[in-house]
Amino acid sequence: MFAPVYLDHNATTPLDPRVLEGMLPYLREQYGNASSRHEYGRAARRAIDEARQRVAYAVGAHPTEVVFTSGGSEANNLFVKGAAACLKPGVVAISAIEHPCVREPAKALRRAGWTLREIAVDENCRVASANFQAVLEEKPALVSVMLANNETGVVQDIAALAAQVKPIRAWFHTDAVQAFGRRPVDFRALSGAGVHALTLSAHKLGGPKGAGALVVDKRVELQPLIAGGGHERGLRSGTENVAAIVGFGLAAELAVARLDQNGRGLAGLRAELEAGLVAQGATIFGAGAERLPNTSYFACPGIDGETLVGKLDRAGFAVAAGAACSSANPEPSHVLLAMGIPSSLARGAVRVSLGPDSTAAQVGDFLAALTTTILQLRGLTALTS
C-alpha cells in the first residue's frame, strides 16, 4: 500500500524522536514550575537554562540574549511592537516579502503615528538595492528583512544589508525562522554587521510547536507584549512551557550537527525535482538567487495551484500552495506579486519543501504523480473551453 509522502517541511516538520524522548520526562515526572523554590522547580529551571544554552550555542549567541516565546509569530511581534513602543514614532521599514507576523504588526504601528515603508524586491525575490537605499534616506528607526523567505526559499545577504543600515543607527531585525536548521545562522557575526535581533522557531527544525525565541542584543530596549510575573528577563511573562523549551534546545543542537550533510543531500534532491519540473514547462520562482536547499516554488502555466495541491493530496503527496499560514486567503501570494510575477501565473504557485528523510524515490514518485495530474487538469480545461 502506498504511504503518503510529506513534502511540506517549510510549514512544519515532524517531531524528531530524540527530541520527543528528551521532552517526555518534563511531561510526566518532572512537572515542576520553573519559578518554584523547591526541587521540582529547580529541576525545571535547570532544564530551561540548559535549553537556553543549546539554542544560544546553535546560533552563536550568549544565553542571556535568548528570550523564549511561544513561537516565531510572538517573537516577531515582540520585536516590532516592543521596540516601537520604546521609540518616538518614525519610519518602520520592512521588506515586501515579509511573513504576515512581521507585516501585520508593522501595519498596526501606523495607528501610533508610524510611517510604514515596504522595501521592494527584484524578480528573484532579492532586496532591490536602489529601493533599499531610497528607503534608508528616510532614516527609518526600525528595519526588518527576513533571512530566508518561507515561500521561495530565497536567502538575503543580511550582513550586507545591516551594514548599510548601521550608519543611520536603526534597530535591525531579521526573521530567521525558515533559515535556522537549513543553513548556518551566526548571531555574533550578524551582530557585528549591525543586526540587533533575530527570530527562531522550534517546529521548523524537528522540534515541538509552541516554542520559539527572539535572540536580541541587550542594548535594544523592548516593551513586553505580556505583563505579569517578569519571566524571561521581564520580556515575556508567563509560566514557561518547560517540555517545549527542552525540545527546542535539543532540536537546535541536532539540527546544527547535521546541517552540512542535510544541505548537500537536499540540494541534490531539489536539482532532480526541478529538472523534472522544468520538463513539465514549470516556472521556478527565485531560481536565479541563492535559496534554501530544500525549497522549490513553482507554477505550471494554465494550472490553478489550489486545485493542483488538492489533486496531489488525494494522490498521497502533501505540498502547499504558498505559505501555510495564508492557506485560507484566495488572493495570489504577496511574495510573488512583489517579485513582479503576473497574477495569472502566481495563482498557480505550488511549494515543495523537502526534509531530512526525503528520498530520490519520493521525488520520482511525486514527479510521476504531477505529470499525470497536470495531464488530467489540462484535459478537463480543454473539454470545458
mmCIF file of C-alpha atoms in Angstrom:
data_model
loop_
_atom_site.group_PDB
_atom_site.id
_atom_site.type_symbol
_atom_site.label_atom_id
_atom_site.label_comp_id
_atom_site.label_asym_id
_atom_site.label_seq_id
_atom_site.Cartn_x
_atom_site.Cartn_y
_atom_site.Cartn_z
ATOM 1 C CA MET A 1 0.000 0.000 0.000
ATOM 2 C CA PHE A 2 1.355 3.457 -0.985
ATOM 3 C CA ALA A 3 2.484 5.509 2.005
ATOM 4 C CA PRO A 4 1.650 9.246 1.957
ATOM 5 C CA VAL A 5 4.646 11.460 1.234
ATOM 6 C CA TYR A 6 5.166 14.645 3.246
ATOM 7 C CA LEU A 7 6.780 17.429 1.192
ATOM 8 C CA ASP A 8 5.734 20.479 3.228
ATOM 9 C CA HIS A 9 8.589 20.920 5.708
ATOM 10 C CA ASN A 10 8.538 24.725 5.467
ATOM 11 C CA ALA A 11 5.074 24.622 7.043
ATOM 12 C CA THR A 12 6.203 22.353 9.870
ATOM 13 C CA THR A 13 8.465 19.376 10.432
ATOM 14 C CA PRO A 14 7.836 16.027 12.115
ATOM 15 C CA LEU A 15 8.958 15.890 15.728
ATOM 16 C CA ASP A 16 12.364 14.204 15.914
ATOM 17 C CA PRO A 17 12.028 11.022 18.048
ATOM 18 C CA ARG A 18 15.131 12.029 20.017
ATOM 19 C CA VAL A 19 13.513 15.365 20.809
ATOM 20 C CA LEU A 20 10.322 13.664 21.960
ATOM 21 C CA GLU A 21 12.330 11.336 24.195
ATOM 22 C CA GLY A 22 14.055 14.314 25.790
ATOM 23 C CA MET A 23 10.733 16.088 26.356
ATOM 24 C CA LEU A 24 8.826 13.196 27.931
ATOM 25 C CA PRO A 25 10.277 13.481 31.449
ATOM 26 C CA TYR A 26 9.001 17.080 31.613
ATOM 27 C CA LEU A 27 5.526 15.944 30.603
ATOM 28 C CA ARG A 28 5.495 13.195 33.214
ATOM 29 C CA GLU A 29 7.554 13.122 36.399
ATOM 30 C CA GLN A 30 9.452 16.455 36.062
ATOM 31 C CA TYR A 31 6.370 18.669 36.019
ATOM 32 C CA GLY A 32 7.597 21.477 38.275
ATOM 33 C CA ASN A 33 7.075 25.191 37.701
ATOM 34 C CA ALA A 34 10.465 26.749 36.946
ATOM 35 C CA SER A 35 9.665 29.657 39.280
ATOM 36 C CA SER A 36 9.074 27.413 42.305
ATOM 37 C CA ARG A 37 11.744 27.264 45.015
ATOM 38 C CA HIS A 38 11.572 23.527 45.736
ATOM 39 C CA GLU A 39 13.449 20.760 43.925
ATOM 40 C CA TYR A 40 10.721 20.254 41.316
ATOM 41 C CA GLY A 41 11.035 23.905 40.382
ATOM 42 C CA ARG A 42 14.827 23.881 40.474
ATOM 43 C CA ALA A 43 14.887 20.884 38.114
ATOM 44 C CA ALA A 44 12.639 22.733 35.670
ATOM 45 C CA ARG A 45 14.830 25.832 35.883
ATOM 46 C CA ARG A 46 17.964 23.789 35.191
ATOM 47 C CA ALA A 47 16.304 22.257 32.155
ATOM 48 C CA ILE A 48 15.357 25.686 30.788
ATOM 49 C CA ASP A 49 18.849 27.032 31.425
ATOM 50 C CA GLU A 50 20.385 24.102 29.564
ATOM 51 C CA ALA A 51 17.984 24.557 26.644
ATOM 52 C CA ARG A 52 18.809 28.266 26.511
ATOM 53 C CA GLN A 53 22.495 27.422 26.301
ATOM 54 C CA ARG A 54 21.830 24.943 23.474
ATOM 55 C CA VAL A 55 19.813 27.425 21.428
ATOM 56 C CA ALA A 56 22.373 30.174 22.046
ATOM 57 C CA TYR A 57 25.272 27.932 21.033
ATOM 58 C CA ALA A 58 23.443 26.851 17.864
ATOM 59 C CA VAL A 59 23.256 30.454 16.616
ATOM 60 C CA GLY A 60 26.457 31.868 18.112
ATOM 61 C CA ALA A 61 24.723 33.954 20.769
ATOM 62 C CA HIS A 62 25.115 34.369 24.526
ATOM 63 C CA PRO A 63 22.430 32.602 26.604
ATOM 64 C CA THR A 64 21.342 35.915 28.124
ATOM 65 C CA GLU A 65 20.404 37.096 24.624
ATOM 66 C CA VAL A 66 17.828 34.308 24.125
ATOM 67 C CA VAL A 67 14.231 35.170 25.060
ATOM 68 C CA PHE A 68 11.891 32.189 24.811
ATOM 69 C CA THR A 69 8.437 32.771 23.313
ATOM 70 C CA SER A 70 5.528 30.647 22.117
ATOM 71 C CA GLY A 71 6.897 30.679 18.550
ATOM 72 C CA GLY A 72 8.116 32.775 15.661
ATOM 73 C CA SER A 73 4.971 34.894 15.402
ATOM 74 C CA GLU A 74 5.193 36.049 19.003
ATOM 75 C CA ALA A 75 8.923 36.711 18.699
ATOM 76 C CA ASN A 76 8.440 38.851 15.589
ATOM 77 C CA ASN A 77 5.633 40.787 17.272
ATOM 78 C CA LEU A 78 7.764 41.243 20.377
ATOM 79 C CA PHE A 79 10.487 42.921 18.353
ATOM 80 C CA VAL A 80 8.328 45.074 16.064
ATOM 81 C CA LYS A 81 5.829 46.234 18.694
ATOM 82 C CA GLY A 82 8.181 46.039 21.648
ATOM 83 C CA ALA A 83 10.939 48.127 20.058
ATOM 84 C CA ALA A 84 8.494 50.642 18.581
ATOM 85 C CA ALA A 85 6.917 51.218 21.996
ATOM 86 C CA CYS A 86 10.278 52.438 23.287
ATOM 87 C CA LEU A 87 10.924 54.860 20.425
ATOM 88 C CA LYS A 88 9.362 58.044 19.112
ATOM 89 C CA PRO A 89 7.110 57.334 16.103
ATOM 90 C CA GLY A 90 9.089 57.435 12.897
ATOM 91 C CA VAL A 91 9.603 55.232 9.867
ATOM 92 C CA VAL A 92 9.461 51.431 10.079
ATOM 93 C CA ALA A 93 10.853 49.659 7.017
ATOM 94 C CA ILE A 94 10.183 46.022 6.173
ATOM 95 C CA SER A 95 10.783 44.036 3.010
ATOM 96 C CA ALA A 96 7.771 43.482 0.756
ATOM 97 C CA ILE A 97 8.129 39.706 1.200
ATOM 98 C CA GLU A 98 7.933 39.502 4.994
ATOM 99 C CA HIS A 99 5.803 36.902 6.763
ATOM 100 C CA PRO A 100 2.421 38.224 7.967
ATOM 101 C CA CYS A 101 3.638 38.161 11.579
ATOM 102 C CA VAL A 102 6.033 40.980 10.639
ATOM 103 C CA ARG A 103 3.783 42.698 8.090
ATOM 104 C CA GLU A 104 0.723 42.964 10.320
ATOM 105 C CA PRO A 105 2.380 44.410 13.452
ATOM 106 C CA ALA A 106 4.288 46.837 11.221
ATOM 107 C CA LYS A 107 0.993 47.963 9.672
ATOM 108 C CA ALA A 108 -0.513 48.313 13.146
ATOM 109 C CA LEU A 109 2.197 50.824 14.091
ATOM 110 C CA ARG A 110 0.583 53.342 11.739
ATOM 111 C CA ARG A 111 -2.173 53.813 14.307
ATOM 112 C CA ALA A 112 0.505 55.053 16.714
ATOM 113 C CA GLY A 113 1.853 57.584 14.222
ATOM 114 C CA TRP A 114 4.484 55.480 12.458
ATOM 115 C CA THR A 115 5.071 55.574 8.702
ATOM 116 C CA LEU A 116 5.425 52.193 7.021
ATOM 117 C CA ARG A 117 7.784 51.716 4.080
ATOM 118 C CA GLU A 118 7.991 48.426 2.185
ATOM 119 C CA ILE A 119 11.366 47.614 0.634
ATOM 120 C CA ALA A 120 10.979 46.339 -2.922
ATOM 121 C CA VAL A 121 12.466 43.086 -4.194
ATOM 122 C CA ASP A 122 13.563 42.081 -7.685
ATOM 123 C CA GLU A 123 12.247 39.298 -9.905
ATOM 124 C CA ASN A 124 14.361 36.781 -7.969
ATOM 125 C CA CYS A 125 12.995 37.827 -4.556
ATOM 126 C CA ARG A 126 16.145 39.680 -3.506
ATOM 127 C CA VAL A 127 16.025 43.111 -1.893
ATOM 128 C CA ALA A 128 16.272 45.727 -4.644
ATOM 129 C CA SER A 129 19.400 47.746 -3.888
ATOM 130 C CA ALA A 130 18.240 51.098 -5.301
ATOM 131 C CA ASN A 131 14.926 50.972 -3.479
ATOM 132 C CA PHE A 132 16.640 49.914 -0.266
ATOM 133 C CA GLN A 133 18.910 52.943 -0.465
ATOM 134 C CA ALA A 134 15.926 55.203 -1.150
ATOM 135 C CA VAL A 135 14.131 53.873 1.939
ATOM 136 C CA LEU A 136 17.244 54.371 4.073
ATOM 137 C CA GLU A 137 17.336 58.021 3.052
ATOM 138 C CA GLU A 138 14.157 58.427 5.121
ATOM 139 C CA LYS A 139 16.184 57.294 8.152
ATOM 140 C CA PRO A 140 13.893 54.539 9.487
ATOM 141 C CA ALA A 141 14.105 53.757 13.184
ATOM 142 C CA LEU A 142 13.224 50.065 12.713
ATOM 143 C CA VAL A 143 14.167 47.762 9.820
ATOM 144 C CA SER A 144 13.183 44.119 9.365
ATOM 145 C CA VAL A 145 14.293 41.900 6.480
ATOM 146 C CA MET A 146 13.870 38.123 6.648
ATOM 147 C CA LEU A 147 16.924 35.898 6.243
ATOM 148 C CA ALA A 148 15.202 33.303 4.041
ATOM 149 C CA ASN A 149 11.752 33.572 2.505
ATOM 150 C CA ASN A 150 9.260 30.925 3.591
ATOM 151 C CA GLU A 151 7.734 30.597 0.099
ATOM 152 C CA THR A 152 10.607 30.912 -2.390
ATOM 153 C CA GLY A 153 13.434 29.929 -0.038
ATOM 154 C CA VAL A 154 15.479 32.873 -1.353
ATOM 155 C CA VAL A 155 18.247 33.955 1.039
ATOM 156 C CA GLN A 156 19.062 37.622 1.622
ATOM 157 C CA ASP A 157 22.574 38.924 2.324
ATOM 158 C CA ILE A 158 21.545 40.173 5.758
ATOM 159 C CA ALA A 159 25.057 41.131 6.842
ATOM 160 C CA ALA A 160 25.450 43.420 3.818
ATOM 161 C CA LEU A 161 22.013 44.968 4.304
ATOM 162 C CA ALA A 162 22.611 45.540 8.020
ATOM 163 C CA ALA A 163 25.951 47.191 7.287
ATOM 164 C CA GLN A 164 24.125 49.725 5.112
ATOM 165 C CA VAL A 165 21.623 50.393 7.902
ATOM 166 C CA LYS A 166 24.284 50.763 10.583
ATOM 167 C CA PRO A 167 25.208 54.427 9.857
ATOM 168 C CA ILE A 168 21.620 55.588 10.452
ATOM 169 C CA ARG A 169 21.515 53.763 13.825
ATOM 170 C CA ALA A 170 18.233 51.966 13.235
ATOM 171 C CA TRP A 171 17.369 48.753 15.067
ATOM 172 C CA PHE A 172 17.755 45.942 12.533
ATOM 173 C CA HIS A 173 15.847 42.654 12.889
ATOM 174 C CA THR A 174 15.811 39.513 10.759
ATOM 175 C CA ASP A 175 13.278 36.707 10.787
ATOM 176 C CA ALA A 176 15.481 33.595 10.626
ATOM 177 C CA VAL A 177 12.671 31.070 11.208
ATOM 178 C CA GLN A 178 12.984 29.312 7.842
ATOM 179 C CA ALA A 179 16.770 29.609 7.647
ATOM 180 C CA PHE A 180 17.647 28.141 11.041
ATOM 181 C CA GLY A 181 18.416 24.445 10.703
ATOM 182 C CA ARG A 182 18.800 24.695 6.910
ATOM 183 C CA ARG A 183 21.818 26.986 6.683
ATOM 184 C CA PRO A 184 24.281 28.435 9.216
ATOM 185 C CA VAL A 185 22.926 31.259 11.369
ATOM 186 C CA ASP A 186 25.567 33.170 13.332
ATOM 187 C CA PHE A 187 24.157 35.919 15.527
ATOM 188 C CA ARG A 188 27.584 37.086 16.670
ATOM 189 C CA ALA A 189 28.754 37.653 13.100
ATOM 190 C CA LEU A 190 25.444 39.263 12.126
ATOM 191 C CA SER A 191 25.557 41.440 15.231
ATOM 192 C CA GLY A 192 28.968 42.702 14.195
ATOM 193 C CA ALA A 193 27.472 43.725 10.859
ATOM 194 C CA GLY A 194 24.634 45.607 12.549
ATOM 195 C CA VAL A 195 21.867 43.081 13.271
ATOM 196 C CA HIS A 196 20.230 43.618 16.661
ATOM 197 C CA ALA A 197 17.708 40.768 16.818
ATOM 198 C CA LEU A 198 16.648 37.585 15.053
ATOM 199 C CA THR A 199 13.696 35.232 15.352
ATOM 200 C CA LEU A 200 13.726 31.422 15.661
ATOM 201 C CA SER A 201 11.082 28.696 15.863
ATOM 202 C CA ALA A 202 11.393 25.110 17.066
ATOM 203 C CA HIS A 203 8.875 23.359 14.842
ATOM 204 C CA LYS A 204 10.732 24.211 11.636
ATOM 205 C CA LEU A 205 13.685 22.007 12.606
ATOM 206 C CA GLY A 206 12.267 18.866 14.190
ATOM 207 C CA GLY A 207 11.213 20.494 17.456
ATOM 208 C CA PRO A 208 7.771 20.954 19.022
ATOM 209 C CA LYS A 209 5.186 23.546 18.111
ATOM 210 C CA GLY A 210 4.699 26.222 20.758
ATOM 211 C CA ALA A 211 8.349 27.174 21.296
ATOM 212 C CA GLY A 212 10.359 29.943 19.681
ATOM 213 C CA ALA A 213 12.829 32.640 20.602
ATOM 214 C CA LEU A 214 13.831 36.207 19.983
ATOM 215 C CA VAL A 215 17.618 36.455 20.096
ATOM 216 C CA VAL A 216 18.213 40.092 20.929
ATOM 217 C CA ASP A 217 21.155 42.345 21.675
ATOM 218 C CA LYS A 218 20.790 43.507 25.275
ATOM 219 C CA ARG A 219 21.301 47.115 24.177
ATOM 220 C CA VAL A 220 17.886 47.015 22.477
ATOM 221 C CA GLU A 221 15.113 48.261 24.722
ATOM 222 C CA LEU A 222 11.834 46.354 24.343
ATOM 223 C CA GLN A 223 8.456 46.752 25.956
ATOM 224 C CA PRO A 224 6.950 43.319 26.666
ATOM 225 C CA LEU A 225 3.758 42.237 24.965
ATOM 226 C CA ILE A 226 2.709 40.220 28.019
ATOM 227 C CA ALA A 227 2.983 41.655 31.537
ATOM 228 C CA GLY A 228 2.906 39.527 34.642
ATOM 229 C CA GLY A 229 5.487 37.691 36.693
ATOM 230 C CA GLY A 230 8.556 39.051 34.938
ATOM 231 C CA HIS A 231 9.679 35.815 33.272
ATOM 232 C CA GLU A 232 12.365 35.893 30.544
ATOM 233 C CA ARG A 233 14.101 38.981 31.964
ATOM 234 C CA GLY A 234 10.711 40.672 32.154
ATOM 235 C CA LEU A 235 10.247 40.437 28.367
ATOM 236 C CA ARG A 236 7.812 37.525 28.260
ATOM 237 C CA SER A 237 5.774 36.824 31.373
ATOM 238 C CA GLY A 238 4.010 33.506 31.804
ATOM 239 C CA THR A 239 4.877 30.116 33.263
ATOM 240 C CA GLU A 240 7.418 28.543 30.930
ATOM 241 C CA ASN A 241 6.458 25.580 28.748
ATOM 242 C CA VAL A 242 9.342 23.509 30.059
ATOM 243 C CA ALA A 243 8.848 20.444 27.855
ATOM 244 C CA ALA A 244 8.608 22.516 24.652
ATOM 245 C CA ILE A 245 11.637 24.625 25.595
ATOM 246 C CA VAL A 246 13.646 21.477 26.337
ATOM 247 C CA GLY A 247 12.581 20.108 22.954
ATOM 248 C CA PHE A 248 13.625 23.354 21.267
ATOM 249 C CA GLY A 249 17.096 23.126 22.775
ATOM 250 C CA LEU A 250 17.557 19.517 21.665
ATOM 251 C CA ALA A 251 16.203 20.204 18.173
ATOM 252 C CA ALA A 252 18.553 23.170 17.738
ATOM 253 C CA GLU A 253 21.553 21.101 18.768
ATOM 254 C CA LEU A 254 20.628 18.208 16.467
ATOM 255 C CA ALA A 255 19.859 20.473 13.507
ATOM 256 C CA VAL A 256 23.242 22.184 13.657
ATOM 257 C CA ALA A 257 25.033 18.837 13.946
ATOM 258 C CA ARG A 258 23.509 17.546 10.680
ATOM 259 C CA LEU A 259 23.496 20.858 8.805
ATOM 260 C CA ASP A 260 26.186 20.170 6.191
ATOM 261 C CA GLN A 261 25.088 16.612 5.454
ATOM 262 C CA ASN A 262 21.427 17.564 5.080
ATOM 263 C CA GLY A 263 22.234 20.600 2.970
ATOM 264 C CA ARG A 264 24.209 18.621 0.399
ATOM 265 C CA GLY A 265 21.623 15.852 0.203
ATOM 266 C CA LEU A 266 18.643 18.185 -0.088
ATOM 267 C CA ALA A 267 20.308 20.322 -2.747
ATOM 268 C CA GLY A 268 20.844 17.215 -4.854
ATOM 269 C CA LEU A 269 17.238 16.098 -4.442
ATOM 270 C CA ARG A 270 15.955 19.540 -5.334
ATOM 271 C CA ALA A 271 18.050 19.552 -8.503
ATOM 272 C CA GLU A 272 16.383 16.275 -9.546
ATOM 273 C CA LEU A 273 12.978 17.677 -8.666
ATOM 274 C CA GLU A 274 13.450 20.891 -10.607
ATOM 275 C CA ALA A 275 14.798 19.117 -13.682
ATOM 276 C CA GLY A 276 11.510 17.240 -13.760
ATOM 277 C CA LEU A 277 9.508 20.399 -13.138
ATOM 278 C CA VAL A 278 11.207 22.254 -15.987
ATOM 279 C CA ALA A 279 10.443 19.303 -18.245
ATOM 280 C CA GLN A 280 6.773 19.938 -17.404
ATOM 281 C CA GLY A 281 7.137 23.551 -18.516
ATOM 282 C CA ALA A 282 7.088 24.882 -14.940
ATOM 283 C CA THR A 283 8.426 28.273 -13.893
ATOM 284 C CA ILE A 284 10.708 28.059 -10.844
ATOM 285 C CA PHE A 285 10.385 31.194 -8.715
ATOM 286 C CA GLY A 286 13.623 32.650 -7.351
ATOM 287 C CA ALA A 287 15.777 30.219 -9.330
ATOM 288 C CA GLY A 288 18.292 32.959 -10.123
ATOM 289 C CA ALA A 289 19.135 33.595 -6.462
ATOM 290 C CA GLU A 290 20.656 31.670 -3.588
ATOM 291 C CA ARG A 291 17.916 29.599 -1.952
ATOM 292 C CA LEU A 292 17.465 27.221 0.932
ATOM 293 C CA PRO A 293 18.496 23.784 -0.371
ATOM 294 C CA ASN A 294 15.140 22.179 0.437
ATOM 295 C CA THR A 295 12.723 24.649 -1.189
ATOM 296 C CA SER A 296 11.229 24.736 -4.670
ATOM 297 C CA TYR A 297 8.369 27.116 -5.536
ATOM 298 C CA PHE A 298 6.909 26.708 -8.984
ATOM 299 C CA ALA A 299 3.883 27.137 -11.219
ATOM 300 C CA CYS A 300 2.714 25.407 -14.373
ATOM 301 C CA PRO A 301 1.007 27.812 -16.806
ATOM 302 C CA GLY A 302 -2.737 27.328 -17.006
ATOM 303 C CA ILE A 303 -2.905 25.207 -13.826
ATOM 304 C CA ASP A 304 -4.520 26.557 -10.636
ATOM 305 C CA GLY A 305 -2.272 25.996 -7.634
ATOM 306 C CA GLU A 306 -5.000 25.231 -5.093
ATOM 307 C CA THR A 307 -6.572 22.697 -7.449
ATOM 308 C CA LEU A 308 -3.219 21.067 -8.114
ATOM 309 C CA VAL A 309 -2.417 20.839 -4.401
ATOM 310 C CA GLY A 310 -5.786 19.196 -3.731
ATOM 311 C CA LYS A 311 -5.297 16.641 -6.512
ATOM 312 C CA LEU A 312 -1.781 15.828 -5.327
ATOM 313 C CA ASP A 313 -3.042 15.425 -1.768
ATOM 314 C CA ARG A 314 -5.544 12.824 -2.957
ATOM 315 C CA ALA A 315 -2.668 11.120 -4.784
ATOM 316 C CA GLY A 316 -0.762 10.942 -1.486
ATOM 317 C CA PHE A 317 1.601 13.931 -1.682
ATOM 318 C CA ALA A 318 1.452 16.775 0.848
ATOM 319 C CA VAL A 319 2.618 20.040 -0.734
ATOM 320 C CA ALA A 320 1.494 23.659 -0.328
ATOM 321 C CA ALA A 321 0.020 26.449 -2.413
ATOM 322 C CA GLY A 322 2.186 29.110 -0.778
ATOM 323 C CA ALA A 323 2.514 29.697 2.956
ATOM 324 C CA ALA A 324 0.536 27.503 5.360
ATOM 325 C CA CYS A 325 -0.492 30.499 7.465
ATOM 326 C CA SER A 326 -2.145 32.081 4.417
ATOM 327 C CA SER A 327 -3.833 28.965 3.018
ATOM 328 C CA ALA A 328 -7.324 30.435 3.601
ATOM 329 C CA ASN A 329 -6.512 33.535 1.537
ATOM 330 C CA PRO A 330 -7.657 33.136 -2.081
ATOM 331 C CA GLU A 331 -5.510 36.038 -3.286
ATOM 332 C CA PRO A 332 -2.177 35.393 -5.058
ATOM 333 C CA SER A 333 0.923 35.304 -2.890
ATOM 334 C CA HIS A 334 2.067 38.787 -1.837
ATOM 335 C CA VAL A 335 5.627 37.493 -2.227
ATOM 336 C CA LEU A 336 5.146 36.627 -5.891
ATOM 337 C CA LEU A 337 3.307 39.862 -6.604
ATOM 338 C CA ALA A 338 6.180 41.801 -5.006
ATOM 339 C CA MET A 339 8.540 39.936 -7.379
ATOM 340 C CA GLY A 340 6.508 41.205 -10.338
ATOM 341 C CA ILE A 341 5.006 37.815 -11.169
ATOM 342 C CA PRO A 342 1.702 38.183 -13.083
ATOM 343 C CA SER A 343 -1.368 37.275 -11.031
ATOM 344 C CA SER A 344 -2.362 34.625 -13.573
ATOM 345 C CA LEU A 345 0.896 32.743 -13.011
ATOM 346 C CA ALA A 346 1.073 33.471 -9.265
ATOM 347 C CA ARG A 347 -2.297 31.764 -8.785
ATOM 348 C CA GLY A 348 -0.674 28.537 -9.957
ATOM 349 C CA ALA A 349 2.077 28.590 -7.324
ATOM 350 C CA VAL A 350 2.919 25.352 -5.518
ATOM 351 C CA ARG A 351 5.666 24.915 -2.919
ATOM 352 C CA VAL A 352 7.584 21.694 -2.365
ATOM 353 C CA SER A 353 9.790 21.751 0.727
ATOM 354 C CA LEU A 354 11.936 18.685 1.343
ATOM 355 C CA GLY A 355 13.089 17.311 4.691
ATOM 356 C CA PRO A 356 15.958 15.195 6.040
ATOM 357 C CA ASP A 357 14.038 11.973 5.372
ATOM 358 C CA SER A 358 13.009 12.845 1.803
ATOM 359 C CA THR A 359 14.318 10.391 -0.804
ATOM 360 C CA ALA A 360 15.027 10.254 -4.520
ATOM 361 C CA ALA A 361 12.282 7.640 -4.853
ATOM 362 C CA GLN A 362 9.762 10.031 -3.307
ATOM 363 C CA VAL A 363 10.839 12.798 -5.682
ATOM 364 C CA GLY A 364 10.455 10.439 -8.624
ATOM 365 C CA ASP A 365 7.017 9.323 -7.477
ATOM 366 C CA PHE A 366 5.972 12.932 -6.969
ATOM 367 C CA LEU A 367 7.044 13.912 -10.475
ATOM 368 C CA ALA A 368 5.143 10.963 -11.928
ATOM 369 C CA ALA A 369 2.004 11.958 -9.995
ATOM 370 C CA LEU A 370 2.450 15.574 -11.041
ATOM 371 C CA THR A 371 2.710 14.618 -14.712
ATOM 372 C CA THR A 372 -0.470 12.558 -14.524
ATOM 373 C CA THR A 373 -2.343 15.259 -12.608
ATOM 374 C CA ILE A 374 -1.331 18.055 -14.992
ATOM 375 C CA LEU A 375 -2.424 15.996 -17.996
ATOM 376 C CA GLN A 376 -5.782 15.380 -16.314
ATOM 377 C CA LEU A 377 -6.283 19.052 -15.468
ATOM 378 C CA ARG A 378 -5.318 20.210 -18.943
ATOM 379 C CA GLY A 379 -7.657 17.644 -20.403
ATOM 380 C CA LEU A 380 -10.515 18.948 -18.285
ATOM 381 C CA THR A 381 -9.668 22.513 -19.281
ATOM 382 C CA ALA A 382 -9.732 21.548 -22.960
ATOM 383 C CA LEU A 383 -13.122 19.866 -22.578
ATOM 384 C CA THR A 384 -14.710 22.889 -20.881
ATOM 385 C CA SER A 385 -13.162 25.580 -23.078
#
